[in-house]
GROMACS .gro file of C-alpha atoms in nm:
model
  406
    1UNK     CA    1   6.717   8.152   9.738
    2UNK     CA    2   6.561   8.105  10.077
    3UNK     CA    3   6.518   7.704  10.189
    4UNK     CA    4   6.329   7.502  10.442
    5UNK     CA    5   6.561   7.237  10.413
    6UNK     CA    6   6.802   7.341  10.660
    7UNK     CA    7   6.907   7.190  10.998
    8UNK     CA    8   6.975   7.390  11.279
    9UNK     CA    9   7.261   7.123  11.417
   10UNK     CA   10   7.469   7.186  11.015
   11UNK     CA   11   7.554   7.523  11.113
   12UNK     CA   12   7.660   7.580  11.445
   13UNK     CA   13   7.635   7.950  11.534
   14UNK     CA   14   7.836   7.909  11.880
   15UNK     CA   15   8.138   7.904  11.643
   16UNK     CA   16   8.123   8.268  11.578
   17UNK     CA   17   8.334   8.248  11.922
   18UNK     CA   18   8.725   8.173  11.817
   19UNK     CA   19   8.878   7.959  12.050
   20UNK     CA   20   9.094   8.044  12.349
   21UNK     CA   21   9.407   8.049  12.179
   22UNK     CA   22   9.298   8.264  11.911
   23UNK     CA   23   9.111   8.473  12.121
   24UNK     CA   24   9.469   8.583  12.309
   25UNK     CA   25   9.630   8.611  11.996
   26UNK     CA   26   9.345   8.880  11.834
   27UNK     CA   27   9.405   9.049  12.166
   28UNK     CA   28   9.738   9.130  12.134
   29UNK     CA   29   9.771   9.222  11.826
   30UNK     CA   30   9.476   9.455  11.812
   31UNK     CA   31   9.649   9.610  12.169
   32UNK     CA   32   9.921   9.683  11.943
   33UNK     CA   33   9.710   9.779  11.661
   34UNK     CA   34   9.500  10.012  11.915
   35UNK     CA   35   9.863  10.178  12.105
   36UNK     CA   36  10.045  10.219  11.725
   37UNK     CA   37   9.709  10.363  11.606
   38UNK     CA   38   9.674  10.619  11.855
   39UNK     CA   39  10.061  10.716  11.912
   40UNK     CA   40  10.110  10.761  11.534
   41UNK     CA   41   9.778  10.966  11.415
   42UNK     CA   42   9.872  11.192  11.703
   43UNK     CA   43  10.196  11.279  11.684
   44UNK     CA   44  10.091  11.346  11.255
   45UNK     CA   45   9.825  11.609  11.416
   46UNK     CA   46  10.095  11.702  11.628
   47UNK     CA   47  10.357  11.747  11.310
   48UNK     CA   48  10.105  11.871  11.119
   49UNK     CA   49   9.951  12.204  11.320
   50UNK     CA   50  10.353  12.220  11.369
   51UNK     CA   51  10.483  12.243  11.024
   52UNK     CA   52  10.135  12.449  10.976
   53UNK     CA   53  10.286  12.744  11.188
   54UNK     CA   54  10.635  12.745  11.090
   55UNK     CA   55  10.544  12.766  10.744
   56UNK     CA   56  10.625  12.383  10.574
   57UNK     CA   57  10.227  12.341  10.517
   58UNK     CA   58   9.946  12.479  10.370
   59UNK     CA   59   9.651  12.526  10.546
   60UNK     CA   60   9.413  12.380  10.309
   61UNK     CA   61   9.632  12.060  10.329
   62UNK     CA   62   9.698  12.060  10.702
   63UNK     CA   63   9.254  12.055  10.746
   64UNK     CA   64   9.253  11.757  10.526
   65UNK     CA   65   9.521  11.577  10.729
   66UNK     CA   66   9.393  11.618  11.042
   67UNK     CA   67   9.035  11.528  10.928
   68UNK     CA   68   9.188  11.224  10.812
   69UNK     CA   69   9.383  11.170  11.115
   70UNK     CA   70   9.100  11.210  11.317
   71UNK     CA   71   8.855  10.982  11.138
   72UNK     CA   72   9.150  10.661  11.185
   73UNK     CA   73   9.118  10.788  11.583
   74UNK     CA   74   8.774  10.745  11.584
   75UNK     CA   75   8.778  10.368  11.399
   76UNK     CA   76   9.051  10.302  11.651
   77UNK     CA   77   8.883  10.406  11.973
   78UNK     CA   78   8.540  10.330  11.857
   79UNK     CA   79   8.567   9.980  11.671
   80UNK     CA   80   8.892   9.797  11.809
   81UNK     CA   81   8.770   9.828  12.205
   82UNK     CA   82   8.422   9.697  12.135
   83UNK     CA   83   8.518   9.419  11.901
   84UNK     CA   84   8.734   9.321  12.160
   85UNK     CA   85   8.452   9.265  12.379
   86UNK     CA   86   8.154   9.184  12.163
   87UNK     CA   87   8.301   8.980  11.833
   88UNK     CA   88   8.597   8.819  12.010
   89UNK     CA   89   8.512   8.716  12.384
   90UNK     CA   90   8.131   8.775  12.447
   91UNK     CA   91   8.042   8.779  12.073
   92UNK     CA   92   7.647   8.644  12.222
   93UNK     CA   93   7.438   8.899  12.412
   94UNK     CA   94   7.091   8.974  12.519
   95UNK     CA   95   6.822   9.083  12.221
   96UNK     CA   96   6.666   9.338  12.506
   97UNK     CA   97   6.998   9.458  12.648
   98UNK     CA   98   7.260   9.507  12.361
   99UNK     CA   99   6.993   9.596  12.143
  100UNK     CA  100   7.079   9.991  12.129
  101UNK     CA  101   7.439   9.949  12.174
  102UNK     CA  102   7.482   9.770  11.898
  103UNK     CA  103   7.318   9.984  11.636
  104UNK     CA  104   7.526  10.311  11.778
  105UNK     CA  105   7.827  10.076  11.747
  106UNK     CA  106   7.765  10.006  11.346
  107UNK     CA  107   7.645  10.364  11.251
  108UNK     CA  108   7.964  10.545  11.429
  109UNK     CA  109   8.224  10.288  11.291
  110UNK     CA  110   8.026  10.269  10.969
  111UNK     CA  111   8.031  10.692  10.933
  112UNK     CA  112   8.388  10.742  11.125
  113UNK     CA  113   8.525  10.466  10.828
  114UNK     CA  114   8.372  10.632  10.548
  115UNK     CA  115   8.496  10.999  10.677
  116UNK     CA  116   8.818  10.825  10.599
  117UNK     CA  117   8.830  10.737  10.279
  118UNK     CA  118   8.614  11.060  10.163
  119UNK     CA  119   8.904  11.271  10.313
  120UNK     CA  120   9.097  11.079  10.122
  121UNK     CA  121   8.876  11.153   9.822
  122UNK     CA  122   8.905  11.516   9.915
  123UNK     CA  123   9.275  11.554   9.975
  124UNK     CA  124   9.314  11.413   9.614
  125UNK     CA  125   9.068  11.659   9.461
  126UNK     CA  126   9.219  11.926   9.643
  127UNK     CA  127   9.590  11.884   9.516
  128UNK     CA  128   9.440  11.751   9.229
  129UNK     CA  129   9.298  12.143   9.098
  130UNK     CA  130   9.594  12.267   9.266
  131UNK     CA  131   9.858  12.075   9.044
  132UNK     CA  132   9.612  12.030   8.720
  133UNK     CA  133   9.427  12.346   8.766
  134UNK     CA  134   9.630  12.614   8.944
  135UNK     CA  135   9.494  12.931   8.840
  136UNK     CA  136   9.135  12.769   8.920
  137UNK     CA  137   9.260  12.657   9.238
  138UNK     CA  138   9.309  13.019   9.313
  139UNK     CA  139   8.983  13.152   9.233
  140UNK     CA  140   8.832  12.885   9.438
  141UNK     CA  141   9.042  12.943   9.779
  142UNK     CA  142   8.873  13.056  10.061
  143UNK     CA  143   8.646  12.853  10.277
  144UNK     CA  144   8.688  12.553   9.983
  145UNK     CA  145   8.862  12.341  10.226
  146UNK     CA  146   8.624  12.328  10.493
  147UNK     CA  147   8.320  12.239  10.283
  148UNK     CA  148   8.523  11.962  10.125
  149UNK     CA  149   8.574  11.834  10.476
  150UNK     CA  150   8.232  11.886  10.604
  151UNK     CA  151   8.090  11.748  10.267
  152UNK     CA  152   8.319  11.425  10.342
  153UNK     CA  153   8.142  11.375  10.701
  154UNK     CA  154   7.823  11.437  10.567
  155UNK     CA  155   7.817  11.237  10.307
  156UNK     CA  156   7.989  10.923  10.505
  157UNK     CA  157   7.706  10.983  10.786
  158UNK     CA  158   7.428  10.937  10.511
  159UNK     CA  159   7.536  10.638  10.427
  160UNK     CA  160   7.605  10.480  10.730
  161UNK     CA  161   7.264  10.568  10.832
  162UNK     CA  162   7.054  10.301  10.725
  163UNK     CA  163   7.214  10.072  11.022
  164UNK     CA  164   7.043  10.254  11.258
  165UNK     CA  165   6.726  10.082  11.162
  166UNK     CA  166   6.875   9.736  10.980
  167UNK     CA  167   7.116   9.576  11.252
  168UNK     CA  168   7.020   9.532  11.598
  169UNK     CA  169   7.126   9.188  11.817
  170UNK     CA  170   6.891   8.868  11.677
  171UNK     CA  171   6.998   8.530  11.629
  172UNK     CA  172   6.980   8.353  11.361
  173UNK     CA  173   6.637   8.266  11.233
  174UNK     CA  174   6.511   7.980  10.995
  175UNK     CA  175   6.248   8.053  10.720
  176UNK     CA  176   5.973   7.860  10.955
  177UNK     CA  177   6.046   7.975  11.257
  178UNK     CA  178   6.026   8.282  11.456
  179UNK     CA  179   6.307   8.279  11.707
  180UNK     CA  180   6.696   8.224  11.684
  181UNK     CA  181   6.787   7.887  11.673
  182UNK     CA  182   7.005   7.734  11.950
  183UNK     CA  183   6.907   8.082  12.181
  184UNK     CA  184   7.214   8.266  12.111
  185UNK     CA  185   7.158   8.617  12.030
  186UNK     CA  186   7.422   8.850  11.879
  187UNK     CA  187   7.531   9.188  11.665
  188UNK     CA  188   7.370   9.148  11.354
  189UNK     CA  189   7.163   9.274  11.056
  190UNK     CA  190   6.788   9.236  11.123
  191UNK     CA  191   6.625   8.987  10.942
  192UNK     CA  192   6.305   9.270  10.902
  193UNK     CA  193   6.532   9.525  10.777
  194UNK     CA  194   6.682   9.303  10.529
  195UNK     CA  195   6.676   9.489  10.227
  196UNK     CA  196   6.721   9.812  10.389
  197UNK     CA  197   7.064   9.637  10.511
  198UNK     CA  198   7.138   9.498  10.195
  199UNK     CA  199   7.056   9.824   9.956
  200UNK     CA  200   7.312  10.018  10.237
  201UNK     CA  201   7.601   9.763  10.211
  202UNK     CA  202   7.605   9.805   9.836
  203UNK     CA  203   7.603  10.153   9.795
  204UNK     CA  204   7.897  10.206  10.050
  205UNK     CA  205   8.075   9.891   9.855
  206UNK     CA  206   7.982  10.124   9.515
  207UNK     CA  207   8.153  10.487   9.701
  208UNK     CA  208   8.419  10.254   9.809
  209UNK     CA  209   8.498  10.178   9.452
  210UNK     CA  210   8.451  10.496   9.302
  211UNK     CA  211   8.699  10.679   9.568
  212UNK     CA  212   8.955  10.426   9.477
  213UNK     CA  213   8.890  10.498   9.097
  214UNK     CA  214   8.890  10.847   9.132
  215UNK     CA  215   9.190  10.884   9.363
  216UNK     CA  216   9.356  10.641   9.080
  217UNK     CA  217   9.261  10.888   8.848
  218UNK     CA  218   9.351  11.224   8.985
  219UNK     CA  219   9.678  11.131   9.103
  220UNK     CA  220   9.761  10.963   8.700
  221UNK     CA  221   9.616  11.346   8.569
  222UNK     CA  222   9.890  11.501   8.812
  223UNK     CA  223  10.207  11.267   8.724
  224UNK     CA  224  10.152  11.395   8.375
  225UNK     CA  225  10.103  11.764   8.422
  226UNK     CA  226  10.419  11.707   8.640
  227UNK     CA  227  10.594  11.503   8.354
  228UNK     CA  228  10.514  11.771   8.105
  229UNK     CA  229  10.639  12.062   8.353
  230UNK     CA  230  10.979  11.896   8.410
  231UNK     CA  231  11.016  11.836   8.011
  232UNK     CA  232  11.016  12.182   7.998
  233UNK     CA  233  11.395  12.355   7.903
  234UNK     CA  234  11.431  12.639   8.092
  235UNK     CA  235  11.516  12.853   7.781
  236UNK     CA  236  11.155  12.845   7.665
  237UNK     CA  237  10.940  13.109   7.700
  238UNK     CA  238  10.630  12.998   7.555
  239UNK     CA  239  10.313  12.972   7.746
  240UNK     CA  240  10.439  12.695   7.924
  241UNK     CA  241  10.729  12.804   8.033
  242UNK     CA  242  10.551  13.053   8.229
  243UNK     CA  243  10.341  12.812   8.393
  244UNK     CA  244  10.621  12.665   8.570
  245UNK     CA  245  10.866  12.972   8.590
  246UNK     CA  246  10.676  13.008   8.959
  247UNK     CA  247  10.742  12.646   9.075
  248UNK     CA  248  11.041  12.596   9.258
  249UNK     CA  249  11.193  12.286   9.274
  250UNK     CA  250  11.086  12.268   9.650
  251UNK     CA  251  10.725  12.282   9.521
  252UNK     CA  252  10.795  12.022   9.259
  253UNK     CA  253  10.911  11.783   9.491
  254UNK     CA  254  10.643  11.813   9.753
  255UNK     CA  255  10.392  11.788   9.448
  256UNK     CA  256  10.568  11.475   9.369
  257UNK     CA  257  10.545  11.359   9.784
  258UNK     CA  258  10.175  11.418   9.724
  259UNK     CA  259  10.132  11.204   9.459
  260UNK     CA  260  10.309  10.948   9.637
  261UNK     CA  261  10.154  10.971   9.937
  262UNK     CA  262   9.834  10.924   9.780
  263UNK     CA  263   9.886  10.616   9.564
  264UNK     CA  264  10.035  10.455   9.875
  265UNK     CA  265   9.680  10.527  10.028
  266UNK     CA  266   9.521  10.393   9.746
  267UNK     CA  267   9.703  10.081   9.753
  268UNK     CA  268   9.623  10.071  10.132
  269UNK     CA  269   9.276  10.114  10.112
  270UNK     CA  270   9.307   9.840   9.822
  271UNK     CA  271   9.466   9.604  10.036
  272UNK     CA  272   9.316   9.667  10.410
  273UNK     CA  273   8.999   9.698  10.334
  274UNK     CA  274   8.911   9.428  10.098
  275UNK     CA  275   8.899   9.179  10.234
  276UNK     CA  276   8.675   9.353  10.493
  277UNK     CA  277   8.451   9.478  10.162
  278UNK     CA  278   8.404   9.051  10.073
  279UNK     CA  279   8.294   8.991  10.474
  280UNK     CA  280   8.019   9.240  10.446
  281UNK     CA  281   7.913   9.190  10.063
  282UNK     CA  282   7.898   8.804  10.204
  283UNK     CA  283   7.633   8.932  10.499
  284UNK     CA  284   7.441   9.118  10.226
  285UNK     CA  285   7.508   8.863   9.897
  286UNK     CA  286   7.236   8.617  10.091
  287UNK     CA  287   6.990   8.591  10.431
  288UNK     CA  288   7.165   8.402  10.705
  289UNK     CA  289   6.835   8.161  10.632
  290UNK     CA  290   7.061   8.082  10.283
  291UNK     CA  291   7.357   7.967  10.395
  292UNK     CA  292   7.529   7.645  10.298
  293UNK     CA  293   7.780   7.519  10.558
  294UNK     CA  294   8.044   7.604  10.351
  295UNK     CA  295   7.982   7.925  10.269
  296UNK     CA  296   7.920   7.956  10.725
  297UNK     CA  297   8.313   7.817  10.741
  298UNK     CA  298   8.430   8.077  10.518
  299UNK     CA  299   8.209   8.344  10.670
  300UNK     CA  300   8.365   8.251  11.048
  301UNK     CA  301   8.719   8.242  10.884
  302UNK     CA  302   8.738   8.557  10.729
  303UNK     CA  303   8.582   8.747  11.013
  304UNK     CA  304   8.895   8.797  11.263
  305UNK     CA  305   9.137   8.815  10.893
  306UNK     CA  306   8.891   9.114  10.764
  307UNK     CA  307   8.865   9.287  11.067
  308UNK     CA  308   9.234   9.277  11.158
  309UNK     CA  309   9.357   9.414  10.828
  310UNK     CA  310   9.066   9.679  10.836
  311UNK     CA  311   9.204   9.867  11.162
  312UNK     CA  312   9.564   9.764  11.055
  313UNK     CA  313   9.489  10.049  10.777
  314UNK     CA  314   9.368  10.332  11.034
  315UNK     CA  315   9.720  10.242  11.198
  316UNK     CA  316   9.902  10.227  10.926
  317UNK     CA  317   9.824  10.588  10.762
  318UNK     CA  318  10.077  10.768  10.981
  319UNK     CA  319  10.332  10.548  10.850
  320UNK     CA  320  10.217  10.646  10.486
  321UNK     CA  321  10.297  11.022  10.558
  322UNK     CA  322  10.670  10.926  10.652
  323UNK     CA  323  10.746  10.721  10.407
  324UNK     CA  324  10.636  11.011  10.145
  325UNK     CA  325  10.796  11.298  10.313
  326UNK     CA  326  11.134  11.317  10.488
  327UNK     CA  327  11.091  11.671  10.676
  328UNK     CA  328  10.755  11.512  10.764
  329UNK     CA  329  10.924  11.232  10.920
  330UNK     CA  330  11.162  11.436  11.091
  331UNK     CA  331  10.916  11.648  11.296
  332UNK     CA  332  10.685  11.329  11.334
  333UNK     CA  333  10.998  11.200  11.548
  334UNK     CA  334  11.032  11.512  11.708
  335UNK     CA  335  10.678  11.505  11.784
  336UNK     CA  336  10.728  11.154  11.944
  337UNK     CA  337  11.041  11.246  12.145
  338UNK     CA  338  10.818  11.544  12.255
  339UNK     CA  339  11.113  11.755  12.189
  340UNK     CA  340  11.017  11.954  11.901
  341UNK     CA  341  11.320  12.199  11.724
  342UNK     CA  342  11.137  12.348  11.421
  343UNK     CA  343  11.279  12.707  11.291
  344UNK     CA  344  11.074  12.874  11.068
  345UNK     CA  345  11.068  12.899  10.712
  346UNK     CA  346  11.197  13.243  10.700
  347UNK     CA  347  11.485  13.183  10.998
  348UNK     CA  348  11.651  12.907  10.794
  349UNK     CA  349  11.653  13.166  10.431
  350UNK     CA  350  11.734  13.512  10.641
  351UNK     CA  351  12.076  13.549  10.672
  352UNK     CA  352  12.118  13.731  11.057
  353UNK     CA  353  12.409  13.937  11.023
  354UNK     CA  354  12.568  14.048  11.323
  355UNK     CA  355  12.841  14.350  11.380
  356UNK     CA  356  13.143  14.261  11.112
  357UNK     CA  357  13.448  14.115  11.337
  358UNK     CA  358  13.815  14.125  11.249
  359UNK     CA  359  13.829  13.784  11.056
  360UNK     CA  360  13.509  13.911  10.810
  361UNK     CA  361  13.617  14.244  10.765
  362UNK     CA  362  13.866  14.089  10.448
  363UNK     CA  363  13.649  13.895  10.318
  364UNK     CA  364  13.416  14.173  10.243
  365UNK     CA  365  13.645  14.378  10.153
  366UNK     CA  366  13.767  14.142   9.864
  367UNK     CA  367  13.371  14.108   9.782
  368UNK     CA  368  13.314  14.445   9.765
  369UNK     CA  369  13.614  14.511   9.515
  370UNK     CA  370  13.562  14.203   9.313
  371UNK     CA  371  13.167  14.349   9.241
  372UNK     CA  372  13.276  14.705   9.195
  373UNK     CA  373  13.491  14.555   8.870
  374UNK     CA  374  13.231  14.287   8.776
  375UNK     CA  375  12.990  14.607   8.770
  376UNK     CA  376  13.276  14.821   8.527
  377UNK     CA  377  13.268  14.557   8.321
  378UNK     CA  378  12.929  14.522   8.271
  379UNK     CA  379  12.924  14.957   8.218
  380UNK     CA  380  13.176  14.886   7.939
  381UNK     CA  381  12.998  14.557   7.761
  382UNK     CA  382  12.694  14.775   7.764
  383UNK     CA  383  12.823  15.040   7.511
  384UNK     CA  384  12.887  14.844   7.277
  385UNK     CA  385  12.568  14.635   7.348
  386UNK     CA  386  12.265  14.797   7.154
  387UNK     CA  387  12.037  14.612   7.344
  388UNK     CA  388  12.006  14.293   7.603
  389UNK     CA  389  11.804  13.994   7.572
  390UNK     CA  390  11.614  13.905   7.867
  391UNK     CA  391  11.654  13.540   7.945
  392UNK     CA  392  11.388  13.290   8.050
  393UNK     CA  393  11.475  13.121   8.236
  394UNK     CA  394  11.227  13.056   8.536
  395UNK     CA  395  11.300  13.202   8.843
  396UNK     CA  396  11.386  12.948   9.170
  397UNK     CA  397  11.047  13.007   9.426
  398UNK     CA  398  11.157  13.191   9.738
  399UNK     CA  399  11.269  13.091  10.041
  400UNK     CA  400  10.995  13.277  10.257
  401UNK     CA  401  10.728  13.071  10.025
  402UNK     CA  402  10.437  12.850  10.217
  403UNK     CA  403  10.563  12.535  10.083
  404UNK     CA  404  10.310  12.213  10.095
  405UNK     CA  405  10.536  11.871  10.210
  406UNK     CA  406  10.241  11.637  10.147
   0.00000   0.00000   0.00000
């Protein structure tokens, strides 16, 4: 409810500056934030288009990883230097001259934030048919992947739209008056544009929620099919036994990485952005016009908290991936040591063998006498056999297989 009653001297807006000493320490830890950010989602494109072409990764996997990867580069390089400037040292600006700048900055780091967690959204969907639905996952391969992804940016860039036209620099202005009290201009919504700004900060707060839910609820789906196909004996050969008799353990356990990997985003996401999701809902829950000078404190106290745990997540992702996959973490090194040693799938299953030396030559020869009598015992067992019972057990995936890590 909007009120004349205010006084301009209750809420001072000059405290949306922090103070010197908290100004140094934001610095330095978003310089960290910024240098971790960019090292680690890096070297995991880096690892990734590596394990990609030596045959650790699937393609459809390694697209969603990099356009996740890419989206935390962009929050990085596009948010963290410009909050820097304009939120933490010269948070007040000019209405004419920042005017422009400041509705770019909003719609990329609105979109480029969104592309995140819709990758996310899209990774989970994707393993989600794969492990639930595999034979559907087949019929659907082709260029699958690459709508998902474009769908993801699409959809994030609608809905950061609407701050092209609802933020913009203005002061804060009372009910009765028409310009910013105290003259101090900065990055905010536009008190014209007020529902448009409002109606936009819900609806991303709504896809926020749903992602999270839906993520939740894909990667619950997969622990059970997973549950069900390791409950399995491998003497059974009913229908189900078939459905796993083409899993190797290999692709069991990076099913399993996936799953992890994914709740441990979900918890992220939970976590970093939160608090970020109450700072905005606060900027849309009431006009600027309606704000009691407590509810001003809290705003000015959770702004720095929100917006350091909000990057802290783009950072943080790369982390995510090594924690769920040991060969992922071991080429992620690699990749950061520059001094990458992958061998290929197939080189590490293929046995080379070379011209037969002295010391191998009685080996072999035992080898080869030991199977010509296992093989005249089997001639012998199968004359008195009538017939032979073929067992069912499933067969262990191959080593030339693409295997998916994440």
């Amino acid at each position: 409810m909007e009120t004349e009653e205010e006084i301009p001297e209750e809420k001072d807006w000059s405290q949306l500056e922090s103070n010197y000493g908290v100004k140094i320490f934001l610095t330095i830890l978003y310089t960290l934030i910024l240098v971790i950010g960019i090292v680690g989602n890096s070297a995991t494109i880096r690892a990734t288009r590596v394990l990609l072409r030596n045959g650790y990764l699937q393609r459809n996997v390694t697209d969603h990883v990099v356009s996740l990867a890419c989206s935390d580069l962009l929050v990085l390089l596009v948010g963290l230097p410009v909050e820097l400037y304009s939120a933490i040292w010269f948070p007040f600006t000019s209405a004419s001259g920042g005017d422009g700048a400041c509705k770019l900055y909003n719609f990329v780091l609105e979109a480029c934030s969104y592309a995140t967690i819709l990758n996310v959204a899209t990774l989970s969907f994707e393993r989600y048919v794969a492990i639930c639905h595999p034979f559907r996952f087949r019929t659907l391969s082709g260029r699958r992947t690459s709508g998902l992804v474009a769908l993801a940016w699409l959809v994030s860039v609608l809905v950061a739209l609407p701050l092209l036209v609802a933020t913009g620099t203005q002061g804060h202005v009372p009910v009765s008056a028409q310009e910013p009290v105290q003259n101090l201009t900065f990055c905010t919504n536009l008190r014209e544009r007020w529902q448009m700004y409002r109606v936009s900060i819900f609806v991303a707060f709504v896809v926020y929620l749903l992602v999270l839910g839906g993520v939740a609820f894909m990667c619950r789906a997969m622990i059970l099919v997973l549950r069900k196909s390791a409950g399995v004996s491998d003497g059974d050969c009913g229908t189900s036994g078939i459905a796993v008799r083409h899993q190797s353990n290999k692709v069991k356990m990076a099913r399993k990485q996936t799953i992890i990997f994914l709740g441990l985003i979900v918890v992220s996401l939970l976590v970093c952005w939160f608090p970020n999701q109450i700072r905005r809902l606060m900027m849309a829950g009431a006009p600027k016009s309606a704000w009691t000078t407590t509810y001003f404190h809290i705003y000015i106290t959770l702004h720095p908290v929100a917006d350091a745990f909000f990057y802290l997540s783009s950072a943080l992702n790369p982390f995510l991936y090594n924690v769920s996959s040991r060969q992922f973490r071991q080429v992620f090194v690699q990749a950061l040591r520059c001094r990458l040693a992958v061998r290929h799938v197939n080189e590490r299953t293929v046995t080379v063998s070379g011209a037969p030396s002295g010391r191998s030559l009685r080996p072999l020869l035992f080898k080869s006498l030991r199977r010509k009598k296992v093989e005249q015992s089997k001639k012998s067992e199968d004359k008195h056999v009538p017939f032979k019972v073929e067992n069912c057990k499933p067969s262990s995936g191959g080593g030339g297989s693409v295997q998916d890590i994440l």
